Amino acid sequence: MGTALLMTLAAPVAAQTLTVAVPGNDLGTLDPHRASATLDKTVINWMFNGLVRTAPGQFRLDTIEGDIAESWTNSEDGLDWTFALRRDVTCHGDNSPLTARDVVYSLKRAASPETSSYSGDYSAFETIEAVDDHTVRIHLSRPLPSVLGLLVPFNGGAIICEAAGTRLGEGFGRNPVGTGPFEFAEHQAQQFVRLVANEDYFRGSPHIKEMVYRYISSDSSRDLAYQSGEVDMMNGRFEESWVTRTSALPDTTVDVIGPNELHQLHLNITQPPLDDIRVRQAIALAVDRSGIVAFRGPSLTIPATSVIPSGYLGYEAQPLPERDVERAKALLAEAGHPDGIELRAVQTTLPAMLTTMEVVQAQLAEAGIRLNFSLVDHPTFHEQIRQDLSQVVYYGAARLPVADIFLTQFFDSDSIVQKPKAVTNFSHCDVADQELREARNEADPEKRLKLWATAQRKIVEAVCAVPLYEMGQPWAWNSRVTFAVPQEGSLNLSPSLDETTRLAD
């Protein structure tokens, strides 16, 4: 795709317009309580606030500070939390004041499986009430490892405006209304999302007046658009060569931001032949994590060491098997498959994920495991894997860095896809339910850590999933863009574009 054609796909660009390019086909949803795709969360990051937030440019929970809430208190037992709200927060569009009622509506919406993909995270939120227009009280049924972490603008913690949520219903994902520094203006299918500055933002009017978030699925076209000056910032390729090459461009900053996403193969343990643990063990033995890291590059990736990302509260490294193709073949034969097996996978055409899965496909083939792809665009991929149409699901994810949330969403039986509280348990795993549920009700931090460690060990031993690698998010931006703070990362995996970010003319 040439430069001239690329220009026809973008919205009109003004002097104070920041143009961002990402490697997707289109958005899935901009409803923060529903969005699970990284590219959706990226743009959501710039539109919403939470009661609290991690400091700009940071993703660690020890940097949490006030956002919509200016202060808070909690009871000694950690079950009652009271938040005093700022009085100068307004909703996008009509500038109506945000009140405690909007916060209560948002958190109840996040806790409902009918309106949220993250309802399980809020199961301990027993009551959420507005004490008055500017005070919210939350009562928990049990202690939580990180209450404040659930209230940052990430997944269910994003606060939306009740009037818009009620009026738009299912349409909210295509017409989102929040309170953040940028507000939704336009979506052109398979082309771009356009945001404009929230001039009444409570922290001050943004310096950047418009952002165009462009979908350019072709890696080469995206690189060309950046090098020609059509775009100022891009989500890069997950390749070491890209990092090296782009870092050498003039007036360019390349950064790999955190937190790391954990990429793994989720195996549907209820479907033949994957219901035989010997077959699952064969798959684990056929995968070469070091080879995948070499393919992706050490600037971007590290080998996975558990079924949750390293650095999370509760993480414990597990003894994952080293590659042994002959042993994998022997296990298949022992399971009654001397000529190998065939498996099917719904696979996204998103370039970074597809190329990685092609490497995995080639590795498995050496052991007689033939993995057949059904290729679909990224939004369709997310839809179909939740319909249980794939025996093997390749999925990369970062979550709030607490073991409970990651383990619950991917490995608790209540989260099995197509269940009422379904999230991302594509493997139908249930081997660690007891530990996960005991940990949620355990007040002793040390005992909770031991339960999470046991859960990880059981999931690894059952081979519900095959951990592959952890990966940061590669971004590049030109010298027009100036951040007020260093960009170590954000929970939504995109640079913290906010009211302080400046754009040179």
Coordinates of C-alpha atoms in Angstrom, one line a residue:
M1 CA 0.0 0.0 0.0
G2 CA 1.6 3.3 -1.1
T3 CA 1.8 6.6 0.7
A4 CA -0.8 8.2 -1.5
L5 CA -3.4 5.6 -0.7
L6 CA -2.6 5.7 3.0
M7 CA -3.4 9.4 3.0
T8 CA -6.9 8.7 1.8
L9 CA -7.7 6.5 4.8
A10 CA -7.0 9.1 7.5
A11 CA -9.1 11.9 8.9
P12 CA -8.1 15.5 8.1
V13 CA -5.0 16.3 10.0
A14 CA -4.6 19.6 11.8
A15 CA -1.4 21.2 13.3
Q16 CA -2.3 19.9 16.8
T17 CA -3.4 16.5 15.7
L18 CA -1.5 13.5 16.9
T19 CA -1.8 10.5 14.5
V20 CA -1.2 7.0 15.9
A21 CA -1.0 3.9 13.8
V22 CA -1.7 0.4 15.2
P23 CA -1.5 -3.1 13.5
G24 CA -5.2 -4.0 13.5
N25 CA -8.1 -4.1 11.1
D26 CA -10.8 -2.3 13.2
L27 CA -12.0 -1.9 16.8
G28 CA -14.0 -4.5 18.6
T29 CA -15.5 -2.4 21.3
L30 CA -14.6 0.8 23.2
D31 CA -16.7 -0.2 26.2
P32 CA -14.0 -0.5 28.9
H33 CA -16.1 -3.0 30.8
R34 CA -16.2 -5.3 27.7
A35 CA -13.0 -4.7 25.9
S36 CA -10.4 -7.4 26.0
A37 CA -8.4 -6.8 22.8
T38 CA -5.1 -4.9 23.4
L39 CA -5.8 -2.5 20.6
D40 CA -9.2 -1.5 22.0
K41 CA -7.7 -1.0 25.5
T42 CA -5.0 1.2 24.0
V43 CA -7.4 3.9 22.9
I44 CA -9.7 3.4 25.9
N45 CA -6.7 4.3 28.0
W46 CA -7.0 8.0 26.9
M47 CA -10.7 8.5 27.5
F48 CA -11.6 7.3 31.0
N49 CA -10.7 7.9 34.6
G50 CA -11.1 5.7 37.7
L51 CA -11.5 6.4 41.3
V52 CA -7.8 6.1 41.5
R53 CA -5.0 5.6 39.0
T54 CA -1.4 4.4 38.6
A55 CA 0.9 7.4 38.2
P56 CA 1.2 8.6 34.6
G57 CA 3.7 6.6 32.7
Q58 CA 3.6 3.8 35.4
F59 CA 1.8 0.5 35.8
R60 CA 3.0 -0.6 39.2
L61 CA 0.3 -0.7 41.9
D62 CA 2.6 0.9 44.4
T63 CA 2.3 4.2 42.4
I64 CA -1.5 4.4 42.9
E65 CA -2.8 8.0 43.5
G66 CA -6.2 9.8 43.5
D67 CA -8.0 10.2 40.2
I68 CA -11.8 11.0 40.4
A69 CA -11.4 10.4 44.2
E70 CA -9.4 13.1 46.0
S71 CA -9.1 11.0 49.2
W72 CA -10.3 7.8 50.8
T73 CA -10.4 5.9 54.0
N74 CA -10.8 2.2 54.9
S75 CA -11.7 0.2 58.0
E76 CA -9.2 -1.7 60.0
D77 CA -10.5 -5.0 58.6
G78 CA -10.2 -3.8 55.0
L79 CA -13.9 -4.4 54.3
D80 CA -15.3 -0.9 54.2
W81 CA -13.9 1.8 51.9
T82 CA -15.1 5.4 51.6
F83 CA -14.1 7.7 48.7
A84 CA -14.5 11.4 48.6
L85 CA -14.9 12.6 45.0
R86 CA -13.6 15.7 43.3
R87 CA -16.3 18.2 42.5
D88 CA -14.9 19.4 39.2
V89 CA -15.3 16.2 37.0
T90 CA -17.6 16.4 34.1
C91 CA -18.9 14.0 31.5
H92 CA -17.9 14.2 27.8
G93 CA -20.4 15.8 25.6
D94 CA -22.9 17.6 27.8
N95 CA -20.4 18.5 30.5
S96 CA -22.9 17.3 33.2
P97 CA -21.2 17.0 36.6
L98 CA -20.0 13.5 37.5
T99 CA -21.5 12.5 40.8
A100 CA -21.3 9.5 43.2
R101 CA -24.3 8.1 41.3
D102 CA -22.2 7.7 38.2
V103 CA -19.5 5.9 40.1
V104 CA -22.0 3.5 41.7
Y105 CA -23.6 2.8 38.3
S106 CA -20.2 2.1 36.8
L107 CA -19.0 -0.2 39.4
K108 CA -22.3 -2.1 39.5
R109 CA -22.1 -2.4 35.8
A110 CA -18.5 -3.7 36.0
A111 CA -19.7 -6.3 38.6
S112 CA -22.6 -7.6 36.4
P113 CA -21.9 -10.5 34.0
E114 CA -24.6 -9.1 31.7
T115 CA -22.6 -5.9 31.1
S116 CA -19.0 -6.8 31.9
S117 CA -16.3 -9.2 30.9
Y118 CA -14.7 -8.6 34.3
S119 CA -17.6 -9.2 36.7
G120 CA -15.7 -12.0 38.5
D121 CA -13.1 -9.5 39.7
Y122 CA -15.8 -7.6 41.7
S123 CA -17.6 -10.6 43.3
A124 CA -16.5 -9.4 46.7
F125 CA -18.1 -6.0 46.2
E126 CA -21.2 -6.7 48.4
T127 CA -22.6 -3.1 48.4
I128 CA -21.7 0.0 46.5
E129 CA -23.6 3.1 47.6
A130 CA -23.7 6.8 47.2
V131 CA -23.6 8.4 50.6
D132 CA -24.2 11.8 49.0
D133 CA -23.4 13.4 45.7
H134 CA -19.6 13.3 46.3
T135 CA -19.1 10.3 48.6
V136 CA -19.1 6.6 47.6
R137 CA -18.9 3.7 50.1
I138 CA -18.0 0.2 49.2
H139 CA -18.5 -2.8 51.5
L140 CA -16.6 -6.0 50.7
S141 CA -17.8 -9.5 51.7
R142 CA -14.1 -10.6 52.1
P143 CA -10.7 -9.0 52.1
L144 CA -9.0 -8.4 48.7
P145 CA -5.3 -8.4 47.9
S146 CA -5.7 -5.0 46.1
V147 CA -8.9 -3.2 46.4
L148 CA -7.4 0.0 44.9
G149 CA -6.0 -2.0 42.0
L150 CA -9.6 -2.8 41.0
L151 CA -10.5 0.8 41.0
V152 CA -7.9 2.1 38.5
P153 CA -9.2 2.9 35.0
F154 CA -8.4 -0.6 33.7
N155 CA -11.1 -3.1 32.7
G156 CA -13.9 -2.8 35.3
G157 CA -12.4 0.2 37.1
A158 CA -13.1 2.7 34.4
I159 CA -15.9 5.1 35.3
I160 CA -18.5 5.9 32.7
C161 CA -21.4 8.4 32.8
E162 CA -24.7 6.8 33.8
A163 CA -26.9 8.9 31.4
A164 CA -24.8 7.8 28.4
G165 CA -24.6 4.2 29.5
T166 CA -28.3 4.0 30.1
R167 CA -29.2 5.8 26.8
L168 CA -26.8 3.9 24.6
G169 CA -27.1 0.4 26.0
E170 CA -25.3 -2.0 23.7
G171 CA -24.3 0.9 21.5
F172 CA -22.0 2.3 24.2
G173 CA -19.0 0.4 22.8
R174 CA -19.2 2.5 19.6
N175 CA -20.1 5.8 21.3
P176 CA -18.2 5.7 24.6
V177 CA -18.6 8.5 27.1
G178 CA -16.2 9.0 29.9
T179 CA -14.5 11.9 31.7
G180 CA -10.9 11.6 30.6
P181 CA -8.6 14.1 28.8
F182 CA -9.8 13.0 25.3
E183 CA -13.3 12.2 24.2
F184 CA -14.7 10.1 21.4
A185 CA -15.6 12.0 18.2
E186 CA -15.8 9.5 15.3
H187 CA -15.2 6.0 14.1
Q188 CA -14.7 5.0 10.4
A189 CA -14.9 1.3 10.1
Q190 CA -11.5 -0.4 9.3
Q191 CA -9.9 3.1 9.0
F192 CA -9.7 5.1 12.3
V193 CA -11.0 6.3 15.6
R194 CA -10.9 10.0 16.1
L195 CA -10.7 11.6 19.6
V196 CA -10.8 15.3 20.5
A197 CA -9.5 17.2 23.5
N198 CA -11.8 17.4 26.5
E199 CA -11.5 21.2 26.9
D200 CA -13.2 21.0 30.3
Y201 CA -11.0 18.2 31.7
F202 CA -10.6 18.7 35.4
R203 CA -6.8 18.6 35.2
G204 CA -6.7 21.2 32.5
S205 CA -7.3 21.4 28.7
P206 CA -5.0 19.0 26.8
H207 CA -2.2 20.5 24.7
I208 CA -3.0 18.0 21.9
K209 CA -6.4 18.9 20.4
E210 CA -7.1 15.9 18.3
M211 CA -5.9 12.3 18.0
V212 CA -6.4 10.0 15.0
Y213 CA -6.0 6.3 15.9
R214 CA -5.4 4.6 12.5
Y215 CA -5.7 0.9 11.7
I216 CA -2.9 -0.1 9.4
S217 CA -2.7 -3.9 9.4
S218 CA 0.3 -4.1 7.0
D219 CA 3.6 -3.8 8.9
S220 CA 5.4 -2.4 5.9
S221 CA 2.6 0.2 5.3
R222 CA 2.6 1.2 8.9
D223 CA 6.4 1.7 8.9
L224 CA 6.2 3.6 5.7
A225 CA 3.5 5.9 7.1
Y226 CA 5.7 6.7 10.1
Q227 CA 8.8 7.3 8.0
S228 CA 7.0 9.6 5.7
G229 CA 5.6 11.7 8.5
E230 CA 1.9 10.6 8.1
V231 CA 1.9 9.3 11.6
D232 CA 3.6 10.5 14.7
M233 CA 3.4 7.4 16.8
M234 CA 3.0 3.7 16.1
N235 CA 2.6 0.4 17.8
G236 CA 5.6 -1.5 16.4
R237 CA 6.4 -5.0 15.2
F238 CA 7.2 -7.6 17.7
E239 CA 10.6 -8.3 16.1
E240 CA 14.1 -7.5 17.2
S241 CA 15.0 -6.3 13.8
W242 CA 12.2 -3.7 13.9
V243 CA 13.4 -2.4 17.2
T244 CA 17.0 -2.1 15.9
R245 CA 16.0 -0.6 12.6
T246 CA 13.4 1.9 14.0
S247 CA 15.7 3.0 16.8
A248 CA 18.2 4.1 14.1
L249 CA 15.7 6.5 12.4
P250 CA 16.3 10.2 13.0
D251 CA 14.2 12.0 15.6
T252 CA 12.7 8.7 16.8
T253 CA 12.2 7.2 20.3
V254 CA 11.6 3.5 20.6
D255 CA 10.4 2.1 23.9
V256 CA 9.2 -1.3 25.0
I257 CA 6.7 -0.6 27.7
G258 CA 5.2 -2.8 30.4
P259 CA 3.6 -4.6 32.0
N260 CA 4.6 -7.7 30.1
E261 CA 1.8 -9.7 28.4
L262 CA 2.0 -13.5 28.9
H263 CA 1.4 -15.5 25.7
Q264 CA 0.4 -19.1 26.0
L265 CA -1.5 -21.9 24.3
H266 CA -4.8 -22.7 26.0
L267 CA -5.7 -26.4 25.4
N268 CA -9.4 -27.4 25.5
I269 CA -9.0 -30.3 27.9
T270 CA -12.6 -31.5 27.4
Q271 CA -12.2 -32.3 23.7
P272 CA -10.4 -35.3 22.2
P273 CA -7.6 -35.8 21.8
L274 CA -6.7 -33.1 24.3
D275 CA -8.7 -34.8 27.0
D276 CA -5.8 -37.2 27.3
I277 CA -3.1 -35.6 29.5
R278 CA -0.4 -37.5 27.6
V279 CA -1.4 -35.5 24.4
R280 CA -1.2 -32.2 26.3
Q281 CA 2.2 -33.2 27.7
A282 CA 3.4 -34.0 24.2
I283 CA 2.4 -30.5 23.1
A284 CA 4.2 -28.9 26.0
L285 CA 7.3 -31.0 25.1
A286 CA 7.2 -30.1 21.4
V287 CA 7.2 -26.3 22.1
D288 CA 10.6 -24.5 22.1
R289 CA 10.2 -21.4 24.2
S290 CA 13.8 -20.3 23.6
G291 CA 13.3 -20.6 19.9
I292 CA 10.2 -18.3 20.1
V293 CA 12.1 -15.8 22.1
A294 CA 14.9 -15.8 19.6
F295 CA 12.3 -15.3 16.8
R296 CA 10.7 -12.4 18.7
G297 CA 13.9 -10.9 20.1
P298 CA 15.4 -10.4 23.6
S299 CA 14.5 -6.7 23.5
L300 CA 10.9 -7.6 23.5
T301 CA 10.5 -11.0 25.1
I302 CA 11.6 -13.4 27.8
P303 CA 10.7 -17.1 28.2
A304 CA 7.5 -17.7 30.3
T305 CA 8.1 -19.4 33.6
S306 CA 4.5 -19.9 34.9
V307 CA 0.9 -19.6 33.9
I308 CA 0.8 -16.0 35.1
P309 CA 3.3 -13.2 34.2
S310 CA 6.4 -12.7 36.4
G311 CA 6.3 -9.8 38.7
Y312 CA 2.6 -10.3 39.7
L313 CA 1.8 -10.5 43.4
G314 CA 1.6 -14.2 44.0
Y315 CA 3.8 -15.3 41.0
E316 CA 6.0 -18.3 41.6
A317 CA 8.2 -19.8 38.8
Q318 CA 7.3 -23.3 37.8
P319 CA 9.4 -26.2 36.4
L320 CA 8.2 -26.0 32.8
P321 CA 9.4 -28.9 30.6
E322 CA 12.3 -28.4 28.2
R323 CA 11.8 -29.3 24.6
D324 CA 12.0 -33.0 23.8
V325 CA 10.5 -34.0 20.4
E326 CA 11.2 -37.7 20.8
R327 CA 9.6 -37.9 24.1
A328 CA 6.6 -36.0 22.7
K329 CA 6.3 -38.5 19.9
A330 CA 6.5 -41.4 22.4
L331 CA 3.7 -39.9 24.5
L332 CA 1.5 -39.5 21.4
A333 CA 2.1 -43.2 20.5
E334 CA 1.4 -44.2 24.1
A335 CA -1.9 -42.4 23.9
G336 CA -2.8 -44.3 20.7
H337 CA -1.6 -41.8 18.1
P338 CA 1.5 -43.3 16.6
D339 CA 0.9 -41.3 13.4
G340 CA 0.4 -38.0 15.2
I341 CA -2.7 -35.9 15.7
E342 CA -4.5 -33.0 14.0
L343 CA -5.9 -30.0 16.0
R344 CA -7.8 -27.0 14.9
A345 CA -7.3 -23.4 16.0
V346 CA -9.2 -20.2 15.2
Q347 CA -6.3 -17.8 14.5
T348 CA -6.2 -14.1 14.2
T349 CA -4.6 -12.5 11.2
L350 CA -3.0 -9.8 13.4
P351 CA 0.5 -10.0 12.1
A352 CA 2.4 -10.4 15.4
M353 CA 0.2 -13.1 16.6
L354 CA 0.0 -15.0 13.3
T355 CA 3.7 -15.1 12.7
T356 CA 4.3 -16.4 16.3
M357 CA 1.7 -19.0 15.8
E358 CA 3.3 -20.1 12.6
V359 CA 6.5 -20.7 14.5
V360 CA 4.6 -22.8 17.1
Q361 CA 2.9 -24.6 14.2
A362 CA 6.2 -25.6 12.7
Q363 CA 7.6 -26.7 16.1
L364 CA 4.6 -28.9 16.8
A365 CA 4.7 -30.4 13.3
E366 CA 8.2 -31.9 14.1
A367 CA 6.5 -34.0 16.8
G368 CA 3.6 -35.1 14.5
I369 CA 1.2 -32.5 15.9
R370 CA -0.6 -30.9 12.9
L371 CA -2.2 -27.6 13.8
N372 CA -4.7 -26.4 11.3
F373 CA -5.6 -22.7 11.3
S374 CA -9.0 -21.0 10.6
L375 CA -7.8 -17.5 9.8
V376 CA -10.1 -14.6 10.8
D377 CA -9.7 -10.9 11.6
H378 CA -8.9 -9.9 15.2
P379 CA -12.5 -8.9 16.3
T380 CA -13.8 -12.1 14.8
F381 CA -11.1 -14.1 16.6
H382 CA -12.2 -12.7 20.0
E383 CA -15.8 -13.5 19.2
Q384 CA -15.2 -17.1 18.0
I385 CA -12.8 -18.2 20.7
R386 CA -15.5 -17.3 23.2
Q387 CA -17.9 -19.5 21.3
D388 CA -15.6 -22.5 22.0
L389 CA -14.8 -23.0 18.4
S390 CA -11.1 -23.6 18.9
Q391 CA -9.3 -26.6 20.4
V392 CA -6.2 -24.5 20.8
V393 CA -6.3 -20.8 21.7
Y394 CA -3.2 -18.7 21.4
Y395 CA -3.8 -15.7 23.7
G396 CA -1.6 -13.0 25.1
A397 CA -2.7 -11.0 28.1
A398 CA -1.7 -8.6 30.8
R399 CA -4.0 -8.0 33.7
L400 CA -4.0 -6.2 37.0
P401 CA -0.7 -7.5 38.5
V402 CA -2.3 -9.7 41.2
A403 CA -2.3 -13.5 40.8
D404 CA -6.0 -13.9 41.8
I405 CA -7.3 -11.9 38.8
F406 CA -5.2 -13.6 36.1
L407 CA -5.7 -17.1 37.6
T408 CA -9.5 -16.5 38.0
Q409 CA -10.0 -15.2 34.5
F410 CA -8.0 -18.0 32.7
F411 CA -8.3 -21.0 35.0
D412 CA -11.3 -20.9 37.4
S413 CA -14.1 -23.1 36.2
D414 CA -16.6 -20.2 36.7
S415 CA -14.7 -18.4 33.9
I416 CA -15.1 -21.2 31.3
V417 CA -16.2 -19.6 28.1
Q418 CA -20.0 -19.7 27.5
K419 CA -20.7 -19.8 31.2
P420 CA -22.6 -16.9 32.9
K421 CA -19.3 -15.5 34.3
A422 CA -17.3 -16.5 31.3
V423 CA -14.1 -14.5 30.7
T424 CA -11.1 -16.3 29.1
N425 CA -11.0 -19.9 30.4
F426 CA -10.6 -21.4 27.0
S427 CA -9.1 -24.6 28.4
H428 CA -12.1 -25.5 30.6
C429 CA -9.6 -25.9 33.4
D430 CA -10.9 -26.6 36.9
V431 CA -8.0 -28.3 38.7
A432 CA -7.2 -25.3 41.0
D433 CA -10.7 -24.2 41.9
Q434 CA -10.3 -25.1 45.6
E435 CA -7.0 -23.1 46.0
L436 CA -8.3 -20.1 44.1
R437 CA -11.5 -19.9 46.2
E438 CA -9.7 -20.4 49.4
A439 CA -7.2 -17.7 48.5
R440 CA -10.0 -15.2 47.9
N441 CA -11.2 -15.7 51.4
E442 CA -7.8 -15.9 53.1
A443 CA -6.9 -12.9 55.2
D444 CA -3.4 -14.0 55.9
P445 CA -1.1 -12.7 53.1
E446 CA 1.4 -15.5 53.5
K447 CA -1.2 -18.3 53.3
R448 CA -2.7 -16.6 50.3
L449 CA 0.6 -16.7 48.5
K450 CA 1.0 -20.4 49.2
L451 CA -2.4 -21.1 47.8
W452 CA -1.7 -19.2 44.6
A453 CA 1.6 -21.0 44.3
T454 CA -0.2 -24.4 44.6
A455 CA -2.7 -23.3 42.0
Q456 CA 0.0 -22.5 39.5
R457 CA 1.7 -25.8 40.1
K458 CA -1.6 -27.8 39.6
I459 CA -2.4 -25.9 36.4
V460 CA 1.0 -26.5 35.0
E461 CA 0.9 -30.2 35.9
A462 CA -2.5 -30.6 34.3
V463 CA -1.2 -28.8 31.2
C464 CA -4.3 -26.6 30.9
A465 CA -2.1 -24.2 29.0
V466 CA 1.4 -24.1 27.6
P467 CA 3.2 -20.9 28.7
L468 CA 5.3 -19.6 25.8
Y469 CA 6.8 -16.1 26.5
E470 CA 6.3 -12.7 28.1
M471 CA 6.4 -9.7 25.9
G472 CA 6.4 -5.9 26.3
Q473 CA 4.7 -3.5 23.9
P474 CA 7.0 -1.9 21.3
W475 CA 6.1 1.8 20.5
A476 CA 7.9 4.4 18.5
W477 CA 7.2 8.2 18.3
N478 CA 8.8 11.1 16.6
S479 CA 10.3 14.3 18.0
R480 CA 7.0 16.1 17.7
V481 CA 5.8 14.2 20.7
T482 CA 6.9 15.3 24.2
F483 CA 5.8 13.5 27.4
A484 CA 5.9 15.2 30.7
V485 CA 7.0 12.0 32.4
P486 CA 9.0 8.9 31.4
Q487 CA 7.0 6.1 29.8
E488 CA 7.6 2.9 31.7
G489 CA 4.2 1.6 30.8
S490 CA 0.5 1.6 31.6
L491 CA -1.9 -1.2 32.5
N492 CA -3.6 -0.6 29.2
L493 CA -0.3 -1.2 27.3
S494 CA -0.1 2.1 25.6
P495 CA 1.8 5.4 26.3
S496 CA 0.1 7.7 28.7
L497 CA -1.2 10.4 26.4
D498 CA -2.9 12.9 28.6
E499 CA -3.4 16.7 29.1
T500 CA 0.4 17.2 29.7
T501 CA 1.6 15.6 26.5
R502 CA 2.8 18.2 24.0
L503 CA 2.9 18.1 20.2
A504 CA 5.3 20.4 18.3
D505 CA 3.8 22.2 15.3

